[in-house]
């Protein structure tokens, strides 16, 4: 491998069926006020809320509830959460939910004592946390596997007024201090969210895999992770309470985006740029905004990175290359990937997410083009063609 890097991940993970037991020990490190961050009510229905509150009460904490974090959290909600944190004197932000709650908690943590408007500073100007500024500690109890937010310093926030959905990397201060990963907590996920999460994991690995031509350890790790996600994904959609499949998905999700795989690589991330644009216009489920553009984008990249797509076909999808040229092998890999996507039930047409022909111009303009992306940088016309193809699928 050719890149140089520093590796440091400050998040402590507790994994397994009994992992919530570790919460009490973590709570003892922080002051008495806990801002309990949760979404639209799933944790109240499936009992996780009661389990977490029991630990908080036993530890003598004052619970300040900050509920209603929406999927694709908005900057308006972040501003509200920052105000709650300041006014309540929160000592710890505890996110109990999926990537949206974790991302929101990280954004609130960095915004509560920020002297400027957080959207402007972190998302428009892409500036880091000001030197000396207080950042609140974040802990996560994860209920959905997908984003990897539980072990990274990124928070993706949407501004519905400007139709922008953007990520910001807050650096080491933005990582959760701890994350509790109990695969059983994901059993109650609706099928649609399970499928979206599985694809999000797979896509994160692909975004880092499809880049560079050097012999890179990261690619070998990625291939192993992808094989695990394909296998576990198939089982989990058929049997949502299969512990082994759920635990493998949860662990793979963390490793897919806890910064390890991207080290020493350029990375691609164009599928996520398409997905963020679709998300900003439709508020659609994150994983589905990725699945609908992936195949049109990869088919377009394939001629420029044929060797990697061929390797993907052989190693990840077990395509037998005998008697076929590189392109044919590579295409067979994408065909098998498409069959798997249908099997796990992800969306292959942008129309299903509410994208229309009339939106295409604005949607295309809104996609951030990464010049150093994969094997060939797109131009604006190429972006539009991929979105049009995603609409026709
Ligand atoms: O709102 P609640 O009631 O919690 O319900 C959620 C939500 O409706 C539900 N859910 C979660 N766990 C459940 C459950 N329902 C029943 N049982 C459970 N155990 O599922 C729905 C989706 O939850 P959400 O947190 O929005 O999903 P996800 O984890 O996919 O997070 C998506 C957000 O993360 C961002 C996305 O853009 C999106 O805003 N991402 C964050 C990344 C990061 N921090 O590195 C990277 C990703 O690429 C992604 O962009
Ligand atoms: Zn993602």
PDB file of C-alpha atoms in Angstrom, residues 121-291:
ATOM      1  CA  UNK A 121     -19.448  26.958  10.558  1.00  0.00           C
ATOM      2  CA  UNK A 122     -19.388  23.187  10.255  1.00  0.00           C
ATOM      3  CA  UNK A 123     -21.397  22.470   7.125  1.00  0.00           C
ATOM      4  CA  UNK A 124     -21.170  25.508   4.830  1.00  0.00           C
ATOM      5  CA  UNK A 125     -17.611  26.598   5.647  1.00  0.00           C
ATOM      6  CA  UNK A 126     -16.493  23.084   6.689  1.00  0.00           C
ATOM      7  CA  UNK A 127     -14.459  24.452   9.607  1.00  0.00           C
ATOM      8  CA  UNK A 128     -13.478  22.359  12.607  1.00  0.00           C
ATOM      9  CA  UNK A 129     -14.373  22.843  16.258  1.00  0.00           C
ATOM     10  CA  UNK A 130     -12.825  26.090  17.542  1.00  0.00           C
ATOM     11  CA  UNK A 131      -9.748  25.655  19.679  1.00  0.00           C
ATOM     12  CA  UNK A 132     -10.644  25.522  23.380  1.00  0.00           C
ATOM     13  CA  UNK A 133     -14.377  25.195  22.731  1.00  0.00           C
ATOM     14  CA  UNK A 134     -16.234  22.832  25.048  1.00  0.00           C
ATOM     15  CA  UNK A 135     -17.576  19.703  23.338  1.00  0.00           C
ATOM     16  CA  UNK A 136     -19.999  17.525  25.265  1.00  0.00           C
ATOM     17  CA  UNK A 137     -19.262  13.801  25.546  1.00  0.00           C
ATOM     18  CA  UNK A 138     -21.493  11.424  23.564  1.00  0.00           C
ATOM     19  CA  UNK A 139     -22.402   7.820  24.239  1.00  0.00           C
ATOM     20  CA  UNK A 140     -24.506   5.579  21.959  1.00  0.00           C
ATOM     21  CA  UNK A 141     -26.810   2.651  22.512  1.00  0.00           C
ATOM     22  CA  UNK A 142     -27.243   1.463  18.950  1.00  0.00           C
ATOM     23  CA  UNK A 143     -30.544   0.024  17.716  1.00  0.00           C
ATOM     24  CA  UNK A 144     -29.875  -0.221  13.977  1.00  0.00           C
ATOM     25  CA  UNK A 145     -26.821  -1.484  12.097  1.00  0.00           C
ATOM     26  CA  UNK A 146     -25.788   0.495   9.045  1.00  0.00           C
ATOM     27  CA  UNK A 147     -24.082   3.842   9.238  1.00  0.00           C
ATOM     28  CA  UNK A 148     -21.049   3.106  11.442  1.00  0.00           C
ATOM     29  CA  UNK A 149     -21.810   6.383  13.218  1.00  0.00           C
ATOM     30  CA  UNK A 150     -21.302   4.623  16.557  1.00  0.00           C
ATOM     31  CA  UNK A 151     -17.537   4.588  16.016  1.00  0.00           C
ATOM     32  CA  UNK A 152     -16.727   7.572  13.828  1.00  0.00           C
ATOM     33  CA  UNK A 153     -16.619  11.346  14.147  1.00  0.00           C
ATOM     34  CA  UNK A 154     -19.013  12.197  11.311  1.00  0.00           C
ATOM     35  CA  UNK A 155     -22.465  13.735  11.582  1.00  0.00           C
ATOM     36  CA  UNK A 156     -24.665  13.992   8.479  1.00  0.00           C
ATOM     37  CA  UNK A 157     -27.219  16.787   8.810  1.00  0.00           C
ATOM     38  CA  UNK A 158     -29.940  18.016   6.453  1.00  0.00           C
ATOM     39  CA  UNK A 159     -30.965  21.597   5.812  1.00  0.00           C
ATOM     40  CA  UNK A 160     -34.430  21.349   4.229  1.00  0.00           C
ATOM     41  CA  UNK A 161     -34.498  25.089   3.438  1.00  0.00           C
ATOM     42  CA  UNK A 162     -31.425  24.979   1.236  1.00  0.00           C
ATOM     43  CA  UNK A 163     -32.033  21.376   0.157  1.00  0.00           C
ATOM     44  CA  UNK A 164     -28.626  20.285   1.323  1.00  0.00           C
ATOM     45  CA  UNK A 165     -27.674  17.090   3.107  1.00  0.00           C
ATOM     46  CA  UNK A 166     -24.048  17.270   4.161  1.00  0.00           C
ATOM     47  CA  UNK A 167     -21.600  15.368   6.330  1.00  0.00           C
ATOM     48  CA  UNK A 168     -19.038  16.935   8.613  1.00  0.00           C
ATOM     49  CA  UNK A 169     -16.087  15.119  10.174  1.00  0.00           C
ATOM     50  CA  UNK A 170     -15.659  16.535  13.660  1.00  0.00           C
ATOM     51  CA  UNK A 171     -12.310  14.832  14.234  1.00  0.00           C
ATOM     52  CA  UNK A 172     -11.242  12.967  17.391  1.00  0.00           C
ATOM     53  CA  UNK A 173     -13.408  15.176  19.650  1.00  0.00           C
ATOM     54  CA  UNK A 174     -16.499  14.178  17.685  1.00  0.00           C
ATOM     55  CA  UNK A 175     -16.239  10.414  18.185  1.00  0.00           C
ATOM     56  CA  UNK A 176     -18.604   8.853  20.721  1.00  0.00           C
ATOM     57  CA  UNK A 177     -16.756   8.081  23.962  1.00  0.00           C
ATOM     58  CA  UNK A 178     -18.474   4.708  24.081  1.00  0.00           C
ATOM     59  CA  UNK A 179     -20.991   2.672  22.125  1.00  0.00           C
ATOM     60  CA  UNK A 180     -23.130  -0.243  23.245  1.00  0.00           C
ATOM     61  CA  UNK A 181     -23.956  -2.751  20.527  1.00  0.00           C
ATOM     62  CA  UNK A 182     -26.521  -5.385  21.357  1.00  0.00           C
ATOM     63  CA  UNK A 183     -27.603  -7.229  18.183  1.00  0.00           C
ATOM     64  CA  UNK A 184     -30.890  -8.208  19.876  1.00  0.00           C
ATOM     65  CA  UNK A 185     -31.826  -4.498  19.956  1.00  0.00           C
ATOM     66  CA  UNK A 186     -31.985  -4.571  16.141  1.00  0.00           C
ATOM     67  CA  UNK A 187     -34.540  -7.432  15.943  1.00  0.00           C
ATOM     68  CA  UNK A 188     -37.528  -5.056  15.893  1.00  0.00           C
ATOM     69  CA  UNK A 189     -36.343  -3.084  12.847  1.00  0.00           C
ATOM     70  CA  UNK A 190     -38.922  -2.956  10.033  1.00  0.00           C
ATOM     71  CA  UNK A 191     -37.891  -5.019   6.971  1.00  0.00           C
ATOM     72  CA  UNK A 192     -37.393  -1.867   4.885  1.00  0.00           C
ATOM     73  CA  UNK A 193     -34.904  -0.421   7.400  1.00  0.00           C
ATOM     74  CA  UNK A 194     -33.105  -3.735   7.772  1.00  0.00           C
ATOM     75  CA  UNK A 195     -32.571  -3.940   4.006  1.00  0.00           C
ATOM     76  CA  UNK A 196     -31.502  -0.298   3.785  1.00  0.00           C
ATOM     77  CA  UNK A 197     -29.021  -0.804   6.611  1.00  0.00           C
ATOM     78  CA  UNK A 198     -27.523  -3.916   5.005  1.00  0.00           C
ATOM     79  CA  UNK A 199     -27.008  -2.061   1.765  1.00  0.00           C
ATOM     80  CA  UNK A 200     -25.554   0.980   3.527  1.00  0.00           C
ATOM     81  CA  UNK A 201     -22.905  -1.255   5.122  1.00  0.00           C
ATOM     82  CA  UNK A 202     -22.068  -2.857   1.788  1.00  0.00           C
ATOM     83  CA  UNK A 203     -21.911   0.501   0.069  1.00  0.00           C
ATOM     84  CA  UNK A 204     -19.532   1.968   2.675  1.00  0.00           C
ATOM     85  CA  UNK A 205     -17.123  -0.876   1.991  1.00  0.00           C
ATOM     86  CA  UNK A 206     -17.453  -0.475  -1.800  1.00  0.00           C
ATOM     87  CA  UNK A 207     -16.881   3.283  -1.608  1.00  0.00           C
ATOM     88  CA  UNK A 208     -13.475   2.597  -0.065  1.00  0.00           C
ATOM     89  CA  UNK A 209     -12.680  -0.519  -2.137  1.00  0.00           C
ATOM     90  CA  UNK A 210     -13.223   0.968  -5.587  1.00  0.00           C
ATOM     91  CA  UNK A 211     -10.243   3.287  -5.600  1.00  0.00           C
ATOM     92  CA  UNK A 212      -6.533   3.035  -6.266  1.00  0.00           C
ATOM     93  CA  UNK A 213      -4.573   0.375  -8.107  1.00  0.00           C
ATOM     94  CA  UNK A 214      -1.974  -0.467  -5.455  1.00  0.00           C
ATOM     95  CA  UNK A 215      -1.873  -3.771  -3.590  1.00  0.00           C
ATOM     96  CA  UNK A 216      -3.587  -2.632  -0.407  1.00  0.00           C
ATOM     97  CA  UNK A 217      -4.310  -4.578   2.801  1.00  0.00           C
ATOM     98  CA  UNK A 218      -7.517  -2.603   3.145  1.00  0.00           C
ATOM     99  CA  UNK A 219      -8.916  -4.246  -0.004  1.00  0.00           C
ATOM    100  CA  UNK A 220      -8.389  -7.731   1.412  1.00  0.00           C
ATOM    101  CA  UNK A 221     -10.134  -6.737   4.656  1.00  0.00           C
ATOM    102  CA  UNK A 222     -12.940  -5.209   2.588  1.00  0.00           C
ATOM    103  CA  UNK A 223     -13.434  -8.393   0.588  1.00  0.00           C
ATOM    104  CA  UNK A 224     -13.816 -10.415   3.778  1.00  0.00           C
ATOM    105  CA  UNK A 225     -16.279  -7.919   5.210  1.00  0.00           C
ATOM    106  CA  UNK A 226     -18.298  -7.851   1.980  1.00  0.00           C
ATOM    107  CA  UNK A 227     -18.577 -11.647   1.933  1.00  0.00           C
ATOM    108  CA  UNK A 228     -19.787 -11.572   5.518  1.00  0.00           C
ATOM    109  CA  UNK A 229     -22.399  -8.874   4.785  1.00  0.00           C
ATOM    110  CA  UNK A 230     -23.707 -10.739   1.708  1.00  0.00           C
ATOM    111  CA  UNK A 231     -24.038 -13.969   3.707  1.00  0.00           C
ATOM    112  CA  UNK A 232     -25.474 -12.465   6.893  1.00  0.00           C
ATOM    113  CA  UNK A 233     -27.764 -10.135   4.918  1.00  0.00           C
ATOM    114  CA  UNK A 234     -29.372 -13.072   3.133  1.00  0.00           C
ATOM    115  CA  UNK A 235     -30.047 -14.831   6.432  1.00  0.00           C
ATOM    116  CA  UNK A 236     -31.274 -11.761   8.337  1.00  0.00           C
ATOM    117  CA  UNK A 237     -33.932 -10.796   5.773  1.00  0.00           C
ATOM    118  CA  UNK A 238     -35.359 -14.328   5.942  1.00  0.00           C
ATOM    119  CA  UNK A 239     -35.045 -14.697   9.688  1.00  0.00           C
ATOM    120  CA  UNK A 240     -34.850 -11.322  11.469  1.00  0.00           C
ATOM    121  CA  UNK A 241     -34.130 -12.936  14.841  1.00  0.00           C
ATOM    122  CA  UNK A 242     -31.109 -14.947  13.732  1.00  0.00           C
ATOM    123  CA  UNK A 243     -28.574 -13.742  16.310  1.00  0.00           C
ATOM    124  CA  UNK A 244     -25.499 -14.761  14.358  1.00  0.00           C
ATOM    125  CA  UNK A 245     -26.591 -12.911  11.239  1.00  0.00           C
ATOM    126  CA  UNK A 246     -27.613  -9.823  13.208  1.00  0.00           C
ATOM    127  CA  UNK A 247     -24.379  -9.762  15.168  1.00  0.00           C
ATOM    128  CA  UNK A 248     -22.261 -10.149  12.047  1.00  0.00           C
ATOM    129  CA  UNK A 249     -24.132  -7.313  10.361  1.00  0.00           C
ATOM    130  CA  UNK A 250     -23.720  -5.078  13.396  1.00  0.00           C
ATOM    131  CA  UNK A 251     -20.000  -5.744  13.699  1.00  0.00           C
ATOM    132  CA  UNK A 252     -19.391  -5.424   9.960  1.00  0.00           C
ATOM    133  CA  UNK A 253     -21.260  -2.106   9.928  1.00  0.00           C
ATOM    134  CA  UNK A 254     -18.944  -0.713  12.573  1.00  0.00           C
ATOM    135  CA  UNK A 255     -15.802  -1.809  10.748  1.00  0.00           C
ATOM    136  CA  UNK A 256     -17.132  -0.614   7.408  1.00  0.00           C
ATOM    137  CA  UNK A 257     -16.988   2.992   8.562  1.00  0.00           C
ATOM    138  CA  UNK A 258     -14.911   3.367  11.697  1.00  0.00           C
ATOM    139  CA  UNK A 259     -12.110   4.935   9.596  1.00  0.00           C
ATOM    140  CA  UNK A 260      -9.952   1.784   9.304  1.00  0.00           C
ATOM    141  CA  UNK A 261     -10.788   0.770   5.734  1.00  0.00           C
ATOM    142  CA  UNK A 262     -10.196   4.194   4.246  1.00  0.00           C
ATOM    143  CA  UNK A 263      -6.681   4.585   5.593  1.00  0.00           C
ATOM    144  CA  UNK A 264      -4.028   4.841   2.918  1.00  0.00           C
ATOM    145  CA  UNK A 265      -6.657   5.032   0.173  1.00  0.00           C
ATOM    146  CA  UNK A 266      -8.282   7.821  -1.816  1.00  0.00           C
ATOM    147  CA  UNK A 267     -11.792   6.339  -1.647  1.00  0.00           C
ATOM    148  CA  UNK A 268     -14.660   7.020  -4.012  1.00  0.00           C
ATOM    149  CA  UNK A 269     -17.830   8.197  -2.163  1.00  0.00           C
ATOM    150  CA  UNK A 270     -19.685   9.339  -5.284  1.00  0.00           C
ATOM    151  CA  UNK A 271     -22.589   6.970  -4.569  1.00  0.00           C
ATOM    152  CA  UNK A 272     -23.015   8.778  -1.244  1.00  0.00           C
ATOM    153  CA  UNK A 273     -22.898  12.150  -2.991  1.00  0.00           C
ATOM    154  CA  UNK A 274     -25.744  10.994  -5.252  1.00  0.00           C
ATOM    155  CA  UNK A 275     -27.560   9.581  -2.233  1.00  0.00           C
ATOM    156  CA  UNK A 276     -27.235  12.806  -0.267  1.00  0.00           C
ATOM    157  CA  UNK A 277     -28.684  14.797  -3.139  1.00  0.00           C
ATOM    158  CA  UNK A 278     -31.628  12.416  -3.479  1.00  0.00           C
ATOM    159  CA  UNK A 279     -32.062  12.496   0.296  1.00  0.00           C
ATOM    160  CA  UNK A 280     -32.075  16.300   0.370  1.00  0.00           C
ATOM    161  CA  UNK A 281     -34.860  16.385  -2.240  1.00  0.00           C
ATOM    162  CA  UNK A 282     -36.990  13.474  -1.063  1.00  0.00           C
ATOM    163  CA  UNK A 283     -36.084  12.780   2.596  1.00  0.00           C
ATOM    164  CA  UNK A 284     -35.889   9.119   1.536  1.00  0.00           C
ATOM    165  CA  UNK A 285     -34.250   6.367   3.603  1.00  0.00           C
ATOM    166  CA  UNK A 286     -30.474   6.698   3.343  1.00  0.00           C
ATOM    167  CA  UNK A 287     -29.606   3.141   2.262  1.00  0.00           C
ATOM    168  CA  UNK A 288     -32.252   3.220  -0.484  1.00  0.00           C
ATOM    169  CA  UNK A 289     -30.929   6.476  -1.900  1.00  0.00           C
ATOM    170  CA  UNK A 290     -27.646   4.603  -2.399  1.00  0.00           C
ATOM    171  CA  UNK A 291     -29.050   1.366  -3.795  1.00  0.00           C
TER     172      UNK A 291
END
